[in-house]
Amino acid sequence: MTKEIELKDRIIVALDVDQREKAQAVVKACESHIGFFKVGLQLFMADYFNTVDWILDRGHKVMLDLKFFDIPETVKLAVEQVNDRGVSLATIHGNDPIIRAAIEVRGDLKLLAVTVLTSFGEEDMRSMGMTGTIAELVMFRARRALELGCDGVVASGLEAQALRTELGSRLLIVTPGIRPGPNVKTDDDQIRVVTAGEAVRSGADHVVVGRPITRAKDPIQVIESMQAEIVGQK
Ligand code: C5P
């Protein structure tokens, strides 16, 4: 592990809720242990930048996960709306024109290219008539993202190791699709899942965790156990 990242910033808690009050409750429940929160499409649609600003005012970091995918000019204009507001990480889709447009106007933001969604499996690839493997597609997109000037990628824990080995330490790797316990089969939409410890051991800088923490009876207990795994793997 080459980058010095504080333990409280390793897990980015995904605030996938429909109201500001619910998001604030999750932040308050986790903030003794967590300093990084992700605002995604649902909360952003419900609340625009209000929760983002509230989290930043409390001294925490924000990942804004809106996965911009549009014509380059629209992406450029959208990135300009996120610049210089204190957001640490923002996501865009990992294809060349989108990345180029976003990079051109990036201010203080770190841009992450989404390689392949962690809910997307090999079967989905086949059914879309795509050849090759997910691992190859992830590597191809991550390499392009880095060449074009992206700060990092969003990639599953299954590909993190190959990305780290092939592309070096400069690339920031953020890994969603985290589930507690080894070989856990999930009954939700995530397919390419690993544990927090496995992700970090494979080279992820941050893990994104939503439901396993936000729907837990005792979120702090889940966080502590994931952080213990992460410390063990650093
Ligand atoms: O609840 P769960 O832990 O599955 O939440 C994962 C979060 O990470 C969600 O907010 C989802 O939008 C996000 N994400 C993902 N896969 C990606 C990029 C982001 O699951 N490739």
Short mmCIF file of C-alpha atoms and ligand atoms in Angstrom, two decimals:
data_model
loop_
_atom_site.label_atom_id
_atom_site.label_comp_id
_atom_site.label_asym_id
_atom_site.label_seq_id
_atom_site.Cartn_x
_atom_site.Cartn_y
_atom_site.Cartn_z
CA MET A 1 0.00 0.00 0.00
CA THR A 2 1.80 3.10 -1.18
CA LYS A 3 -0.60 5.93 -0.44
CA GLU A 4 -1.07 7.27 3.07
CA ILE A 5 -4.83 7.21 3.51
CA GLU A 6 -6.34 7.64 6.95
CA LEU A 7 -8.38 4.67 8.15
CA LYS A 8 -11.51 6.84 8.51
CA ASP A 9 -11.26 7.69 4.79
CA ARG A 10 -10.81 4.12 3.55
CA ILE A 11 -14.49 3.22 3.66
CA ILE A 12 -16.73 5.60 1.72
CA VAL A 13 -20.27 5.14 3.00
CA ALA A 14 -22.85 5.34 0.21
CA LEU A 15 -25.81 7.50 1.24
CA ASP A 16 -28.38 5.80 -0.97
CA VAL A 17 -31.48 7.29 0.64
CA ASP A 18 -34.32 9.47 -0.60
CA GLN A 19 -34.29 12.33 1.90
CA ARG A 20 -31.82 14.74 3.41
CA GLU A 21 -32.88 13.81 6.96
CA LYS A 22 -32.19 10.13 6.33
CA ALA A 23 -28.77 10.92 4.87
CA GLN A 24 -27.95 13.12 7.83
CA ALA A 25 -28.96 10.34 10.21
CA VAL A 26 -26.58 7.90 8.47
CA VAL A 27 -23.75 10.44 8.58
CA LYS A 28 -24.34 11.09 12.28
CA ALA A 29 -24.45 7.37 13.00
CA CYS A 30 -21.15 6.72 11.22
CA GLU A 31 -19.06 9.87 11.60
CA SER A 32 -17.24 8.77 14.75
CA HIS A 33 -15.49 6.23 12.50
CA ILE A 34 -15.99 7.48 8.93
CA GLY A 35 -14.87 10.68 7.23
CA PHE A 36 -15.91 10.01 3.63
CA PHE A 37 -19.46 9.80 2.24
CA LYS A 38 -20.85 9.16 -1.21
CA VAL A 39 -23.81 11.03 -2.62
CA GLY A 40 -25.30 9.22 -5.59
CA LEU A 41 -28.13 9.68 -8.03
CA GLN A 42 -31.04 9.06 -5.66
CA LEU A 43 -30.05 11.54 -2.97
CA PHE A 44 -28.80 14.10 -5.48
CA MET A 45 -32.13 13.99 -7.33
CA ALA A 46 -33.94 14.44 -4.03
CA ASP A 47 -31.76 17.08 -2.48
CA TYR A 48 -29.39 18.62 -5.06
CA PHE A 49 -26.21 19.92 -3.32
CA ASN A 50 -27.75 20.49 0.13
CA THR A 51 -26.53 17.30 1.78
CA VAL A 52 -23.19 17.58 -0.02
CA ASP A 53 -22.65 21.03 1.51
CA TRP A 54 -23.87 19.86 4.92
CA ILE A 55 -21.39 16.95 4.93
CA LEU A 56 -18.54 19.24 3.87
CA ASP A 57 -19.47 21.74 6.62
CA ARG A 58 -19.09 18.93 9.16
CA GLY A 59 -15.53 18.48 7.96
CA HIS A 60 -16.01 15.27 5.98
CA LYS A 61 -15.13 14.39 2.40
CA VAL A 62 -17.62 13.79 -0.39
CA MET A 63 -17.60 11.54 -3.42
CA LEU A 64 -20.26 12.68 -5.88
CA ASP A 65 -21.25 9.60 -7.84
CA LEU A 66 -23.42 10.81 -10.72
CA LYS A 67 -21.57 8.81 -13.39
CA PHE A 68 -21.79 11.43 -16.10
CA PHE A 69 -22.56 9.92 -19.49
CA ASP A 70 -23.55 12.33 -22.25
CA ILE A 71 -22.15 14.22 -25.21
CA PRO A 72 -18.80 15.84 -24.36
CA GLU A 73 -20.15 19.40 -24.19
CA THR A 74 -22.85 18.42 -21.70
CA VAL A 75 -20.35 16.49 -19.59
CA LYS A 76 -18.07 19.52 -19.59
CA LEU A 77 -20.85 21.81 -18.40
CA ALA A 78 -21.87 19.33 -15.71
CA VAL A 79 -18.31 18.98 -14.40
CA GLU A 80 -18.11 22.77 -14.18
CA GLN A 81 -21.10 22.67 -11.84
CA VAL A 82 -19.24 20.32 -9.49
CA ASN A 83 -15.86 22.10 -9.56
CA ASP A 84 -14.69 24.24 -6.67
CA ARG A 85 -17.42 23.22 -4.21
CA GLY A 86 -15.17 21.09 -2.03
CA VAL A 87 -16.17 17.74 -3.50
CA SER A 88 -13.17 15.36 -3.48
CA LEU A 89 -14.14 12.71 -6.04
CA ALA A 90 -16.62 12.68 -8.93
CA THR A 91 -17.44 9.89 -11.35
CA ILE A 92 -17.74 9.88 -15.12
CA HIS A 93 -18.16 7.01 -17.54
CA GLY A 94 -14.93 5.57 -18.86
CA ASN A 95 -15.07 6.31 -22.55
CA ASP A 96 -12.66 8.58 -24.36
CA PRO A 97 -14.75 11.60 -25.43
CA ILE A 98 -16.39 11.84 -22.01
CA ILE A 99 -13.07 11.61 -20.19
CA ARG A 100 -11.42 14.19 -22.46
CA ALA A 101 -14.26 16.65 -21.97
CA ALA A 102 -14.31 16.24 -18.19
CA ILE A 103 -10.53 16.52 -17.82
CA GLU A 104 -10.46 19.73 -19.84
CA VAL A 105 -12.49 21.62 -17.24
CA ARG A 106 -11.61 19.75 -14.06
CA GLY A 107 -10.74 22.15 -11.25
CA ASP A 108 -10.02 20.87 -7.75
CA LEU A 109 -11.94 17.65 -8.39
CA LYS A 110 -10.43 14.22 -8.72
CA LEU A 111 -12.14 12.38 -11.56
CA LEU A 112 -12.81 8.67 -11.45
CA ALA A 113 -13.76 6.76 -14.58
CA VAL A 114 -16.29 4.00 -14.07
CA THR A 115 -14.80 0.96 -15.82
CA VAL A 116 -17.56 -1.68 -15.68
CA LEU A 117 -20.39 -1.54 -13.15
CA THR A 118 -20.08 -4.12 -10.40
CA SER A 119 -23.65 -5.22 -11.12
CA PHE A 120 -22.61 -6.15 -14.69
CA GLY A 121 -21.60 -9.78 -15.12
CA GLU A 122 -20.13 -11.94 -17.90
CA GLU A 123 -23.66 -13.03 -18.86
CA ASP A 124 -24.66 -9.41 -19.41
CA MET A 125 -21.65 -9.04 -21.69
CA ARG A 126 -22.70 -12.04 -23.77
CA SER A 127 -26.29 -10.90 -24.00
CA MET A 128 -25.10 -7.53 -25.33
CA GLY A 129 -23.02 -9.30 -27.98
CA MET A 130 -19.73 -8.15 -26.43
CA THR A 131 -16.67 -10.35 -26.83
CA GLY A 132 -13.78 -10.79 -24.40
CA THR A 133 -13.96 -10.83 -20.63
CA ILE A 134 -14.95 -8.23 -18.09
CA ALA A 135 -11.38 -8.25 -16.76
CA GLU A 136 -10.10 -7.30 -20.24
CA LEU A 137 -12.68 -4.56 -20.63
CA VAL A 138 -11.90 -3.13 -17.20
CA MET A 139 -8.15 -3.13 -17.94
CA PHE A 140 -8.68 -1.50 -21.34
CA ARG A 141 -10.86 1.27 -19.94
CA ALA A 142 -8.65 1.87 -16.89
CA ARG A 143 -5.54 2.17 -19.05
CA ARG A 144 -7.26 4.68 -21.33
CA ALA A 145 -8.57 6.62 -18.34
CA LEU A 146 -5.08 6.94 -16.90
CA GLU A 147 -3.56 7.87 -20.27
CA LEU A 148 -6.16 10.58 -20.76
CA GLY A 149 -5.48 12.08 -17.33
CA CYS A 150 -8.11 10.64 -15.01
CA ASP A 151 -7.09 10.43 -11.38
CA GLY A 152 -8.50 6.98 -10.92
CA VAL A 153 -11.14 4.41 -11.63
CA VAL A 154 -14.10 2.74 -10.04
CA ALA A 155 -13.55 -0.99 -10.37
CA SER A 156 -14.58 -4.16 -8.59
CA GLY A 157 -12.31 -5.91 -6.13
CA LEU A 158 -11.92 -8.74 -8.60
CA GLU A 159 -10.02 -6.51 -11.02
CA ALA A 160 -8.20 -4.29 -8.51
CA GLN A 161 -5.11 -6.47 -8.27
CA ALA A 162 -4.48 -6.64 -12.02
CA LEU A 163 -5.05 -2.88 -12.32
CA ARG A 164 -2.62 -2.12 -9.53
CA THR A 165 0.02 -4.46 -10.94
CA GLU A 166 -0.31 -3.26 -14.54
CA LEU A 167 -0.96 0.43 -14.02
CA GLY A 168 1.06 1.24 -10.90
CA SER A 169 0.45 3.21 -7.73
CA ARG A 170 -0.52 6.54 -9.31
CA LEU A 171 -3.98 5.27 -10.20
CA LEU A 172 -6.62 5.75 -7.51
CA ILE A 173 -8.77 2.63 -7.24
CA VAL A 174 -12.21 2.95 -5.63
CA THR A 175 -14.04 -0.35 -5.19
CA PRO A 176 -17.77 -0.80 -4.64
CA GLY A 177 -19.50 -4.16 -4.45
CA ILE A 178 -18.26 -4.85 -0.92
CA ARG A 179 -20.00 -7.47 1.15
CA PRO A 180 -19.12 -8.73 4.62
CA GLY A 181 -17.68 -12.19 5.05
CA PRO A 182 -15.77 -14.41 2.65
CA ASN A 183 -17.53 -15.86 -0.38
CA VAL A 184 -20.76 -14.20 0.56
CA LYS A 185 -23.49 -14.74 -1.96
CA THR A 186 -25.69 -11.68 -2.19
CA ASP A 187 -29.37 -11.62 -2.89
CA ASP A 188 -29.17 -8.12 -4.36
CA ASP A 189 -27.95 -6.61 -7.63
CA GLN A 190 -24.21 -6.70 -6.95
CA ILE A 191 -22.47 -9.56 -8.75
CA ARG A 192 -18.72 -9.00 -8.63
CA VAL A 193 -18.36 -8.69 -4.85
CA VAL A 194 -15.44 -9.03 -2.42
CA THR A 195 -14.88 -8.21 1.26
CA ALA A 196 -13.35 -4.90 2.37
CA GLY A 197 -10.14 -6.68 3.37
CA GLU A 198 -9.86 -8.48 0.05
CA ALA A 199 -10.40 -5.24 -1.88
CA VAL A 200 -7.65 -3.39 -0.01
CA ARG A 201 -5.30 -6.35 -0.19
CA SER A 202 -5.87 -6.34 -3.95
CA GLY A 203 -4.87 -2.69 -4.16
CA ALA A 204 -8.06 -0.67 -3.68
CA ASP A 205 -7.43 2.73 -2.06
CA HIS A 206 -11.03 3.14 -0.95
CA VAL A 207 -14.02 0.82 -0.71
CA VAL A 208 -17.57 2.05 -1.23
CA VAL A 209 -20.06 0.42 1.11
CA GLY A 210 -23.78 1.09 1.11
CA ARG A 211 -26.39 -1.38 2.25
CA PRO A 212 -24.14 -3.58 4.44
CA ILE A 213 -23.64 -0.50 6.65
CA THR A 214 -26.76 1.61 6.10
CA ARG A 215 -29.15 -1.31 6.60
CA ALA A 216 -27.25 -2.89 9.49
CA LYS A 217 -28.81 -3.04 12.95
CA ASP A 218 -25.46 -1.88 14.28
CA PRO A 219 -23.58 0.09 11.60
CA ILE A 220 -20.60 0.80 13.84
CA GLN A 221 -20.06 -2.89 14.46
CA VAL A 222 -19.96 -3.53 10.68
CA ILE A 223 -17.63 -0.57 10.16
CA GLU A 224 -15.28 -1.68 12.93
CA SER A 225 -15.09 -5.18 11.56
CA MET A 226 -14.39 -3.92 8.02
CA GLN A 227 -11.78 -1.47 9.31
CA ALA A 228 -10.09 -4.27 11.26
CA GLU A 229 -9.89 -6.31 8.04
CA ILE A 230 -8.48 -3.28 6.19
CA VAL A 231 -5.81 -2.63 8.82
CA GLY A 232 -4.86 -6.29 8.64
CA GLN A 233 -4.33 -6.00 4.89
CA LYS A 234 -2.43 -2.70 4.66
O1 C5P B 1 -25.35 -0.95 -1.22
P1 C5P B 1 -24.08 -1.21 -1.94
O2 C5P B 1 -22.90 -1.45 -1.04
O3 C5P B 1 -24.22 -2.22 -3.04
O4 C5P B 1 -23.78 0.21 -2.66
C1 C5P B 1 -22.80 0.37 -3.61
C2 C5P B 1 -22.76 1.79 -4.06
O5 C5P B 1 -21.71 1.93 -4.99
C3 C5P B 1 -24.02 2.27 -4.76
O6 C5P B 1 -24.22 3.61 -4.35
C4 C5P B 1 -23.69 2.21 -6.23
O7 C5P B 1 -24.33 3.24 -6.95
C5 C5P B 1 -22.19 2.45 -6.21
N1 C5P B 1 -21.46 1.90 -7.35
C6 C5P B 1 -21.47 0.57 -7.69
N2 C5P B 1 -20.77 0.13 -8.78
C7 C5P B 1 -20.06 0.99 -9.51
C8 C5P B 1 -20.02 2.34 -9.15
C9 C5P B 1 -20.72 2.76 -8.04
O8 C5P B 1 -22.08 -0.23 -7.01
N3 C5P B 1 -19.34 0.56 -10.53
#
